[in-house]
Amino acid sequence: MRYVSTRGQAPVLGFEEAMFAGLARDGGLYVPEAVPRLAPDAIAALAGLPYEEVALRVMRPFIGDAFAEDELRAAVAAAHAGFGHPARAPLKQLAPNRFLLELFHGPTLAFKDFAMQVIGQLFQRALARRGARITIVGATSGDTGSAAIEAFRGLEGVDVFILFPDGRVSEVQRRQMTTPAEANVHAIALQGDFDACQARVKDLFNDHAFRDAVGLAAVNSINWARVLVQAVYYFAAAVALGAPHRSVAFAVPTGNFGDVYAGAVARAMGLPVARLVVATNHNDILHRCLTTGRYAPEAVRPSISPSMDIQLASNFERALFDALGRDGSAVAGLMGRLAAGGFEVPAPALAALRAAYASGRASEAETAATIAATLAATGELLCPHSAVAAKVAAEVQGPEPMVVLATAHPAKFPEAVEAATGLRPALPARLADLHDRPERVTVLPDDLAALQSLIRERIAR
Ligand SMILES: *Cc1c(COP(=O)(O)O)cnc(C)c1O
């Protein structure tokens, strides 16, 4: 399987190289040259299988010979071993013909665990084969960093440095990053905001001598392997609800467009997906773009669903590439206009996007009201991100089953849930002692040289 860049100017790579590269050298994102299809009988045969077996069958055609069968099987098994539910992604019913797909049973209680755990296992195996070491660096506003730390803690050949804005992540998120005791985990509280964290990570990558000396690598949401892993739960859920004999719709709480694009990949593989619904909070650039055709970032406004507080949805570039007939130079042209404030999606591409994705938004008040109404009607507590999707799903419900993706456990966002319902959600038992575990964190000034010397020192151990 070969991977090409959405901007058409970067080298064509195999699966393993695309996984390590992350961003393509022309600034684009890697996508498969052609999406492999699963025949209806192969999809029907997924019914009733363990989640890990579904994962193997869905991912296998994209990976080709980059990983041997037993290697991939062991990686997928290890990746899901730390989940707190045997179904991995269980379905619950919310209303007639409406379901909740619980994606928060992983070690950090958010859906990002699915992709990050598999990537950690694949990285470790590929590095062992190459006899190489890498240094993973990432900036986080909360969920991605904890998922990365949890995935790479204790693995051979990898150090993981995560920068978060000092004092600006929730206590649960901070403790998930600062309590792992493994020597290869390095949590850094940067004295700056999230933008400063992201800027310093960019600086590290732009210092090519440093990048090569420490073997810098990233696992951000544009990594193709992350998107691929997320396609698995669309298959698992749809098959449980009657696919391929019945088509299913999904409502997805969306920030960077990675999760909903994984649904588009599942559909391109042959899964009958009736509708993919992009649900945004008041940072609604994607809903505005699908409605008006203009993609124009505004200032980010904080919300009670902070993991969706994004104005530049990096994975949207993959959807644009599809909508523009896979024309890399057309994508590069539109992206080049972002710095000047935005662009108009050409009419035929806008029609293609609207055929592929429905959309809606939830205000802060609507999100809180949905958390309260869902609790009253079903007894389920939703996290604010999941509530955004539940609100939009109810608006667009059609004749086919609608699956709402629940992307985080409510106990990750206890303040917002308590404000909406008066109930403070408890952490699951396996995390109940999180507040008693010792923390280990390095506070650093917002200074590149200080960051570089810390990384050099730590990886020399
Ligand atoms: C990251 C995240 C999202 C948004 O997912 P994207 O793939 O960036 O669209 C939604 N909910 C939660 C809880 C998240 O952590």
Short mmCIF file of C-alpha atoms and ligand atoms in Angstrom, two decimals:
data_model
loop_
_atom_site.label_atom_id
_atom_site.label_comp_id
_atom_site.label_asym_id
_atom_site.label_seq_id
_atom_site.Cartn_x
_atom_site.Cartn_y
_atom_site.Cartn_z
CA MET A 1 0.00 0.00 0.00
CA ARG A 2 1.40 3.39 -1.05
CA TYR A 3 0.64 6.78 0.49
CA VAL A 4 0.55 10.12 -1.33
CA SER A 5 0.44 13.68 -0.02
CA THR A 6 -2.74 15.80 -0.25
CA ARG A 7 -0.55 18.50 -1.86
CA GLY A 8 0.94 16.19 -4.45
CA GLN A 9 4.59 17.25 -4.11
CA ALA A 10 6.04 14.94 -1.42
CA PRO A 11 7.66 11.52 -1.88
CA VAL A 12 5.27 8.55 -2.10
CA LEU A 13 5.78 6.40 1.02
CA GLY A 14 4.87 2.98 2.40
CA PHE A 15 2.76 2.55 5.55
CA GLU A 16 5.62 2.48 8.05
CA GLU A 17 7.37 5.52 6.56
CA ALA A 18 4.10 7.49 6.41
CA MET A 19 3.47 6.58 10.05
CA PHE A 20 6.86 7.92 11.14
CA ALA A 21 6.73 10.98 8.86
CA GLY A 22 3.43 12.42 10.16
CA LEU A 23 3.27 15.61 8.09
CA ALA A 24 4.43 15.29 4.47
CA ARG A 25 7.41 17.37 3.35
CA ASP A 26 5.25 19.56 1.10
CA GLY A 27 3.11 20.49 4.12
CA GLY A 28 0.36 18.06 3.10
CA LEU A 29 -1.13 15.00 4.81
CA TYR A 30 -0.60 11.42 3.72
CA VAL A 31 -3.57 9.47 2.31
CA PRO A 32 -3.70 6.02 0.67
CA GLU A 33 -3.17 6.06 -3.08
CA ALA A 34 -6.43 4.08 -3.31
CA VAL A 35 -8.72 3.02 -0.44
CA PRO A 36 -9.03 -0.80 -0.35
CA ARG A 37 -12.59 -2.13 -0.26
CA LEU A 38 -14.10 -4.82 1.96
CA ALA A 39 -16.75 -6.82 0.13
CA PRO A 40 -20.23 -7.02 1.75
CA ASP A 41 -19.67 -10.63 2.81
CA ALA A 42 -16.35 -9.68 4.45
CA ILE A 43 -18.18 -6.92 6.35
CA ALA A 44 -21.00 -9.29 7.33
CA ALA A 45 -18.36 -11.73 8.64
CA LEU A 46 -17.21 -9.12 11.20
CA ALA A 47 -20.44 -9.57 13.17
CA GLY A 48 -19.86 -11.10 16.57
CA LEU A 49 -16.07 -11.09 16.38
CA PRO A 50 -13.90 -9.77 19.24
CA TYR A 51 -13.01 -6.09 18.73
CA GLU A 52 -9.32 -6.92 18.17
CA GLU A 53 -10.21 -9.30 15.34
CA VAL A 54 -12.33 -6.60 13.67
CA ALA A 55 -9.36 -4.23 14.01
CA LEU A 56 -7.03 -6.70 12.29
CA ARG A 57 -9.37 -7.29 9.36
CA VAL A 58 -10.11 -3.58 8.82
CA MET A 59 -6.50 -2.39 9.13
CA ARG A 60 -4.70 -5.23 7.36
CA PRO A 61 -5.19 -4.07 3.73
CA PHE A 62 -3.77 -0.60 4.56
CA ILE A 63 -0.64 -1.98 6.18
CA GLY A 64 0.40 -4.45 3.49
CA ASP A 65 3.68 -6.14 4.35
CA ALA A 66 4.91 -3.36 6.68
CA PHE A 67 4.03 -5.61 9.64
CA ALA A 68 3.85 -9.40 9.61
CA GLU A 69 0.58 -11.05 10.61
CA ASP A 70 1.74 -12.21 14.06
CA GLU A 71 3.46 -8.87 14.71
CA LEU A 72 0.27 -6.93 13.95
CA ARG A 73 -1.83 -9.37 15.98
CA ALA A 74 0.44 -8.96 19.04
CA ALA A 75 0.44 -5.16 18.68
CA VAL A 76 -3.36 -4.96 18.47
CA ALA A 77 -3.76 -7.30 21.47
CA ALA A 78 -1.33 -5.30 23.63
CA ALA A 79 -2.94 -2.00 22.57
CA HIS A 80 -6.37 -2.99 23.89
CA ALA A 81 -5.27 -4.93 26.99
CA GLY A 82 -5.55 -1.84 29.22
CA PHE A 83 -9.15 -1.05 28.30
CA GLY A 84 -11.75 -1.20 31.06
CA HIS A 85 -14.47 -2.91 29.00
CA PRO A 86 -14.32 -6.27 27.19
CA ALA A 87 -16.26 -4.88 24.19
CA ARG A 88 -13.67 -2.01 23.95
CA ALA A 89 -16.28 0.25 22.26
CA PRO A 90 -19.67 -0.78 23.73
CA LEU A 91 -22.97 0.50 22.30
CA LYS A 92 -25.82 1.74 24.51
CA GLN A 93 -29.27 2.84 23.43
CA LEU A 94 -30.28 6.48 24.07
CA ALA A 95 -33.67 6.72 22.36
CA PRO A 96 -35.66 4.86 19.70
CA ASN A 97 -33.21 4.28 16.86
CA ARG A 98 -30.46 6.36 18.55
CA PHE A 99 -27.35 4.84 20.14
CA LEU A 100 -24.27 5.92 22.08
CA LEU A 101 -20.88 4.48 21.13
CA GLU A 102 -18.75 4.63 24.28
CA LEU A 103 -15.18 5.34 23.22
CA PHE A 104 -13.92 6.25 26.70
CA HIS A 105 -12.96 2.92 28.23
CA GLY A 106 -9.26 3.30 27.41
CA PRO A 107 -6.57 4.16 29.98
CA THR A 108 -7.05 7.97 29.78
CA LEU A 109 -10.84 7.85 29.34
CA ALA A 110 -10.96 9.46 25.87
CA PHE A 111 -11.25 8.05 22.36
CA LYS A 112 -7.71 9.14 21.53
CA ASP A 113 -6.52 6.06 23.43
CA PHE A 114 -7.67 3.79 20.58
CA ALA A 115 -5.26 5.24 18.02
CA MET A 116 -2.47 6.19 20.40
CA GLN A 117 -2.26 2.72 21.99
CA VAL A 118 -1.98 1.00 18.61
CA ILE A 119 0.57 3.54 17.36
CA GLY A 120 2.70 3.04 20.49
CA GLN A 121 2.81 -0.70 19.88
CA LEU A 122 3.58 -0.33 16.14
CA PHE A 123 6.31 2.27 16.80
CA GLN A 124 7.98 0.02 19.37
CA ARG A 125 8.05 -2.97 17.01
CA ALA A 126 9.28 -0.98 14.01
CA LEU A 127 12.02 0.70 16.10
CA ALA A 128 13.24 -2.63 17.48
CA ARG A 129 13.57 -3.92 13.89
CA ARG A 130 15.54 -0.83 12.87
CA GLY A 131 17.61 -0.77 16.08
CA ALA A 132 16.65 2.92 16.36
CA ARG A 133 15.59 5.30 19.14
CA ILE A 134 13.21 8.23 18.80
CA THR A 135 12.15 11.19 20.90
CA ILE A 136 8.46 11.99 20.72
CA VAL A 137 7.53 15.58 21.46
CA GLY A 138 4.01 16.94 21.58
CA ALA A 139 2.02 19.92 22.79
CA THR A 140 -1.35 19.32 24.40
CA SER A 141 -4.30 21.17 25.80
CA GLY A 142 -5.13 17.99 27.70
CA ASP A 143 -6.38 14.78 26.07
CA THR A 144 -3.77 14.09 23.38
CA GLY A 145 -0.82 14.44 25.75
CA SER A 146 -2.16 12.08 28.36
CA ALA A 147 -3.10 9.52 25.69
CA ALA A 148 0.44 9.72 24.22
CA ILE A 149 2.10 9.31 27.61
CA GLU A 150 -0.13 6.39 28.48
CA ALA A 151 0.66 4.73 25.11
CA PHE A 152 4.45 5.14 25.24
CA ARG A 153 5.18 4.75 28.98
CA GLY A 154 7.80 2.08 29.53
CA LEU A 155 8.20 1.22 25.82
CA GLU A 156 11.67 0.41 24.45
CA GLY A 157 13.38 2.86 22.10
CA VAL A 158 11.12 5.84 22.83
CA ASP A 159 11.22 8.88 25.10
CA VAL A 160 8.07 10.99 25.27
CA PHE A 161 8.09 14.70 26.17
CA ILE A 162 4.70 16.40 26.49
CA LEU A 163 4.35 20.17 26.90
CA PHE A 164 1.20 21.49 28.50
CA PRO A 165 0.32 25.05 29.54
CA ASP A 166 1.15 25.40 33.26
CA GLY A 167 -2.05 25.78 35.27
CA ARG A 168 -4.37 25.57 32.27
CA VAL A 169 -5.32 21.89 32.05
CA SER A 170 -7.86 20.18 34.29
CA GLU A 171 -6.58 18.43 37.41
CA VAL A 172 -7.49 14.98 36.02
CA GLN A 173 -5.70 15.74 32.75
CA ARG A 174 -2.60 17.02 34.58
CA ARG A 175 -2.42 14.04 36.92
CA GLN A 176 -2.76 11.63 34.00
CA MET A 177 0.41 13.19 32.56
CA THR A 178 2.41 13.64 35.77
CA THR A 179 1.75 10.39 37.67
CA PRO A 180 3.25 7.73 35.34
CA ALA A 181 6.53 6.75 37.03
CA GLU A 182 8.41 5.33 34.00
CA ALA A 183 11.76 6.99 33.26
CA ASN A 184 10.92 7.54 29.57
CA VAL A 185 7.97 9.83 30.41
CA HIS A 186 8.65 13.57 30.73
CA ALA A 187 5.76 15.91 31.56
CA ILE A 188 6.64 19.58 31.08
CA ALA A 189 4.50 22.42 32.43
CA LEU A 190 5.42 25.34 30.19
CA GLN A 191 4.95 28.84 31.59
CA GLY A 192 2.82 29.99 28.66
CA ASP A 193 -0.44 29.15 26.93
CA PHE A 194 -1.26 26.27 24.56
CA ASP A 195 -0.18 28.33 21.53
CA ALA A 196 3.25 28.80 23.17
CA CYS A 197 3.51 25.03 23.70
CA GLN A 198 2.69 24.41 20.05
CA ALA A 199 5.11 27.10 18.91
CA ARG A 200 8.01 25.58 20.91
CA VAL A 201 7.29 22.14 19.47
CA LYS A 202 7.37 23.65 15.98
CA ASP A 203 10.68 25.36 16.84
CA LEU A 204 12.15 22.01 17.86
CA PHE A 205 11.18 20.48 14.52
CA ASN A 206 12.52 23.48 12.60
CA ASP A 207 15.95 23.17 14.26
CA HIS A 208 17.11 20.44 11.85
CA ALA A 209 20.40 19.74 13.63
CA PHE A 210 18.55 19.20 16.92
CA ARG A 211 15.82 17.21 15.19
CA ASP A 212 18.33 14.75 13.72
CA ALA A 213 20.49 14.58 16.87
CA VAL A 214 17.62 13.42 19.11
CA GLY A 215 15.52 11.60 16.47
CA LEU A 216 12.47 13.81 16.87
CA ALA A 217 9.07 12.33 16.00
CA ALA A 218 5.46 13.46 16.43
CA VAL A 219 2.20 11.60 16.95
CA ASN A 220 -0.23 14.44 16.26
CA SER A 221 -3.72 14.01 14.91
CA ILE A 222 -2.71 14.28 11.26
CA ASN A 223 -0.85 10.97 11.45
CA TRP A 224 -2.49 8.62 8.94
CA ALA A 225 -2.12 5.62 11.25
CA ARG A 226 -4.26 7.37 13.86
CA VAL A 227 -7.06 7.95 11.36
CA LEU A 228 -6.90 4.33 10.20
CA VAL A 229 -7.16 2.89 13.72
CA GLN A 230 -10.27 5.00 14.35
CA ALA A 231 -12.05 3.55 11.30
CA VAL A 232 -12.30 0.25 13.20
CA TYR A 233 -15.01 1.31 15.67
CA TYR A 234 -17.23 2.57 12.85
CA PHE A 235 -17.20 -0.97 11.46
CA ALA A 236 -17.73 -2.58 14.87
CA ALA A 237 -20.72 -0.34 15.66
CA ALA A 238 -22.35 -0.50 12.22
CA VAL A 239 -22.09 -4.28 12.04
CA ALA A 240 -23.64 -4.60 15.51
CA LEU A 241 -26.59 -2.54 14.19
CA GLY A 242 -27.13 -4.61 11.05
CA ALA A 243 -24.57 -3.50 8.45
CA PRO A 244 -23.97 -4.33 5.66
CA HIS A 245 -27.69 -5.17 5.28
CA ARG A 246 -28.71 -1.87 6.88
CA SER A 247 -26.99 1.52 6.64
CA VAL A 248 -26.14 3.51 9.74
CA ALA A 249 -25.54 7.21 10.49
CA PHE A 250 -22.93 8.67 12.86
CA ALA A 251 -22.83 11.98 14.75
CA VAL A 252 -19.25 12.93 15.63
CA PRO A 253 -18.06 15.63 18.06
CA THR A 254 -15.48 17.34 15.87
CA GLY A 255 -12.42 19.53 16.37
CA ASN A 256 -9.51 18.56 14.12
CA PHE A 257 -11.71 16.42 11.81
CA GLY A 258 -9.64 13.26 12.47
CA ASP A 259 -12.38 11.18 14.03
CA VAL A 260 -15.10 12.04 11.50
CA TYR A 261 -12.65 11.52 8.62
CA ALA A 262 -12.06 8.00 9.95
CA GLY A 263 -15.79 7.48 9.35
CA ALA A 264 -15.33 8.66 5.77
CA VAL A 265 -12.54 6.10 5.34
CA ALA A 266 -14.84 3.34 6.65
CA ARG A 267 -17.47 4.44 4.12
CA ALA A 268 -14.92 4.52 1.30
CA MET A 269 -13.99 0.94 2.24
CA GLY A 270 -17.57 -0.12 1.60
CA LEU A 271 -19.31 0.30 4.97
CA PRO A 272 -22.87 1.55 4.30
CA VAL A 273 -22.78 4.86 6.19
CA ALA A 274 -25.98 6.79 5.49
CA ARG A 275 -24.74 10.06 6.95
CA LEU A 276 -21.68 11.44 8.72
CA VAL A 277 -22.67 14.35 10.90
CA VAL A 278 -20.01 16.91 11.89
CA ALA A 279 -21.02 18.32 15.29
CA THR A 280 -19.18 21.43 16.52
CA ASN A 281 -19.34 23.65 19.59
CA HIS A 282 -19.38 27.44 19.19
CA ASN A 283 -15.99 27.18 17.47
CA ASP A 284 -17.98 26.28 14.37
CA ILE A 285 -15.67 26.90 11.40
CA LEU A 286 -16.54 23.48 9.93
CA HIS A 287 -20.31 23.95 10.25
CA ARG A 288 -19.99 27.45 8.74
CA CYS A 289 -17.86 26.13 5.90
CA LEU A 290 -20.30 23.33 5.04
CA THR A 291 -23.17 25.83 5.22
CA THR A 292 -21.68 28.83 3.38
CA GLY A 293 -18.69 27.44 1.48
CA ARG A 294 -16.29 29.89 3.12
CA TYR A 295 -13.47 28.44 5.27
CA ALA A 296 -12.29 31.33 7.43
CA PRO A 297 -10.69 30.83 10.85
CA GLU A 298 -11.72 33.19 13.67
CA ALA A 299 -10.29 33.57 17.17
CA VAL A 300 -10.76 30.46 19.33
CA ARG A 301 -13.35 30.94 22.07
CA PRO A 302 -12.94 28.71 25.15
CA SER A 303 -15.85 26.30 25.76
CA ILE A 304 -16.92 23.52 28.12
CA SER A 305 -15.85 21.04 25.38
CA PRO A 306 -12.20 22.19 25.26
CA SER A 307 -10.87 19.36 23.06
CA MET A 308 -12.95 20.84 20.23
CA ASP A 309 -11.76 24.43 20.71
CA ILE A 310 -10.06 24.53 17.34
CA GLN A 311 -10.35 26.89 14.39
CA LEU A 312 -7.93 25.22 11.99
CA ALA A 313 -9.14 21.64 11.52
CA SER A 314 -5.97 20.05 10.14
CA ASN A 315 -7.57 16.80 8.92
CA PHE A 316 -10.18 18.73 6.92
CA GLU A 317 -7.46 18.93 4.27
CA ARG A 318 -8.03 15.22 3.59
CA ALA A 319 -11.75 15.81 2.98
CA LEU A 320 -10.94 18.74 0.69
CA PHE A 321 -8.53 16.52 -1.25
CA ASP A 322 -11.34 14.00 -1.82
CA ALA A 323 -13.85 16.75 -2.71
CA LEU A 324 -11.42 18.35 -5.17
CA GLY A 325 -11.06 15.07 -7.07
CA ARG A 326 -7.70 14.32 -5.40
CA ASP A 327 -6.06 17.32 -7.08
CA GLY A 328 -3.00 18.10 -4.91
CA SER A 329 -2.21 21.42 -6.54
CA ALA A 330 -5.80 22.63 -6.01
CA VAL A 331 -5.47 21.71 -2.30
CA ALA A 332 -2.11 23.49 -2.05
CA GLY A 333 -3.66 26.58 -3.69
CA LEU A 334 -6.52 26.78 -1.17
CA MET A 335 -4.23 26.12 1.81
CA GLY A 336 -1.92 28.88 0.62
CA ARG A 337 -4.77 31.35 1.07
CA LEU A 338 -5.28 30.49 4.75
CA ALA A 339 -2.59 32.89 5.92
CA ALA A 340 -4.48 35.72 4.21
CA GLY A 341 -7.68 34.91 6.13
CA GLY A 342 -9.37 31.97 4.41
CA PHE A 343 -10.80 30.68 1.14
CA GLU A 344 -14.00 29.86 -0.75
CA VAL A 345 -14.49 26.17 -1.51
CA PRO A 346 -15.18 25.91 -5.28
CA ALA A 347 -18.85 25.07 -5.97
CA PRO A 348 -18.41 21.48 -7.24
CA ALA A 349 -16.17 20.63 -4.26
CA LEU A 350 -18.68 22.19 -1.85
CA ALA A 351 -21.42 20.03 -3.34
CA ALA A 352 -19.22 16.96 -2.86
CA LEU A 353 -18.48 17.92 0.76
CA ARG A 354 -22.18 18.45 1.49
CA ALA A 355 -22.98 15.07 -0.01
CA ALA A 356 -20.33 13.48 2.22
CA TYR A 357 -20.98 15.33 5.51
CA ALA A 358 -23.97 16.86 7.28
CA SER A 359 -23.28 19.33 10.09
CA GLY A 360 -24.65 21.20 13.06
CA ARG A 361 -23.49 23.18 16.09
CA ALA A 362 -24.33 23.38 19.77
CA SER A 363 -24.05 26.53 21.87
CA GLU A 364 -22.74 26.29 25.44
CA ALA A 365 -26.29 26.49 26.82
CA GLU A 366 -27.52 23.81 24.40
CA THR A 367 -24.66 21.51 25.39
CA ALA A 368 -25.42 21.87 29.09
CA ALA A 369 -29.15 21.39 28.46
CA THR A 370 -28.42 18.20 26.49
CA ILE A 371 -26.35 16.77 29.35
CA ALA A 372 -29.25 17.44 31.74
CA ALA A 373 -31.97 16.17 29.37
CA THR A 374 -30.05 12.97 28.54
CA LEU A 375 -29.55 12.23 32.23
CA ALA A 376 -33.25 12.78 32.92
CA ALA A 377 -34.39 10.64 29.97
CA THR A 378 -31.87 7.78 30.11
CA GLY A 379 -29.81 7.95 33.31
CA GLU A 380 -26.64 8.38 31.23
CA LEU A 381 -24.15 11.14 32.04
CA LEU A 382 -22.55 12.56 28.87
CA CYS A 383 -19.27 14.48 28.72
CA PRO A 384 -19.69 17.92 27.10
CA HIS A 385 -18.10 16.79 23.80
CA SER A 386 -20.45 13.84 23.50
CA ALA A 387 -23.37 16.12 24.40
CA VAL A 388 -22.56 18.40 21.44
CA ALA A 389 -22.97 15.39 19.15
CA ALA A 390 -26.11 14.17 20.93
CA LYS A 391 -27.74 17.59 20.46
CA VAL A 392 -26.96 17.69 16.72
CA ALA A 393 -27.91 14.00 16.27
CA ALA A 394 -31.41 14.63 17.64
CA GLU A 395 -31.86 17.47 15.12
CA VAL A 396 -30.90 15.43 12.09
CA GLN A 397 -32.19 11.96 13.06
CA GLY A 398 -33.49 10.15 9.97
CA PRO A 399 -34.91 6.67 9.39
CA GLU A 400 -31.57 4.88 9.81
CA PRO A 401 -30.01 4.11 13.22
CA MET A 402 -28.02 7.13 14.47
CA VAL A 403 -24.85 6.44 16.46
CA VAL A 404 -23.58 9.27 18.70
CA LEU A 405 -19.85 8.99 19.38
CA ALA A 406 -19.12 9.48 23.12
CA THR A 407 -15.52 10.66 22.96
CA ALA A 408 -14.69 11.11 26.66
CA HIS A 409 -15.81 9.87 30.06
CA PRO A 410 -17.88 12.46 31.98
CA ALA A 411 -15.43 12.27 34.92
CA LYS A 412 -12.78 13.91 32.72
CA PHE A 413 -14.86 17.11 32.75
CA PRO A 414 -16.49 17.03 36.19
CA GLU A 415 -17.04 20.80 36.56
CA ALA A 416 -19.10 21.15 33.37
CA VAL A 417 -21.11 18.00 34.10
CA GLU A 418 -21.80 19.07 37.68
CA ALA A 419 -22.83 22.56 36.57
CA ALA A 420 -25.32 21.04 34.11
CA THR A 421 -26.77 18.33 36.36
CA GLY A 422 -25.76 18.86 39.99
CA LEU A 423 -24.07 15.44 39.85
CA ARG A 424 -20.31 15.06 40.10
CA PRO A 425 -19.28 12.04 37.99
CA ALA A 426 -16.87 9.63 39.71
CA LEU A 427 -13.73 8.26 38.09
CA PRO A 428 -13.91 4.54 37.18
CA ALA A 429 -12.51 2.26 39.89
CA ARG A 430 -9.22 1.61 38.08
CA LEU A 431 -8.42 5.35 38.26
CA ALA A 432 -9.94 6.03 41.68
CA ASP A 433 -6.52 6.58 43.34
CA LEU A 434 -5.35 9.08 40.67
CA HIS A 435 -5.51 11.92 43.19
CA ASP A 436 -3.24 10.07 45.64
CA ARG A 437 -0.46 9.13 43.22
CA PRO A 438 2.77 11.18 43.42
CA GLU A 439 3.27 13.71 40.62
CA ARG A 440 6.47 14.26 38.63
CA VAL A 441 6.64 17.36 36.43
CA THR A 442 9.24 19.86 35.26
CA VAL A 443 8.14 23.49 35.14
CA LEU A 444 9.98 25.34 32.37
CA PRO A 445 10.00 28.95 31.22
CA ASP A 446 8.75 29.53 27.66
CA ASP A 447 12.29 29.28 26.29
CA LEU A 448 13.56 27.09 23.45
CA ALA A 449 17.15 26.75 24.72
CA ALA A 450 15.97 25.59 28.16
CA LEU A 451 13.69 23.03 26.51
CA GLN A 452 16.44 21.70 24.26
CA SER A 453 18.92 21.26 27.10
CA LEU A 454 16.31 19.44 29.20
CA ILE A 455 15.59 17.01 26.34
CA ARG A 456 19.33 16.39 25.71
CA GLU A 457 19.94 15.74 29.40
CA ARG A 458 17.00 13.38 29.84
CA ILE A 459 17.64 11.19 26.79
CA ALA A 460 21.35 10.82 27.70
CA ARG A 461 20.46 8.84 30.84
C1 LIG B 1 -9.85 15.23 20.41
C2 LIG B 1 -11.25 15.18 20.90
C3 LIG B 1 -12.36 15.47 20.06
C4 LIG B 1 -12.21 15.95 18.65
O1 LIG B 1 -11.71 14.95 17.79
P1 LIG B 1 -11.10 15.33 16.35
O2 LIG B 1 -10.60 14.07 15.79
O3 LIG B 1 -10.00 16.33 16.64
O4 LIG B 1 -12.19 15.97 15.54
C5 LIG B 1 -13.65 15.31 20.58
N1 LIG B 1 -13.84 14.93 21.86
C6 LIG B 1 -12.81 14.65 22.69
C7 LIG B 1 -13.11 14.24 24.09
C8 LIG B 1 -11.49 14.76 22.25
O5 LIG B 1 -10.46 14.49 23.09
#
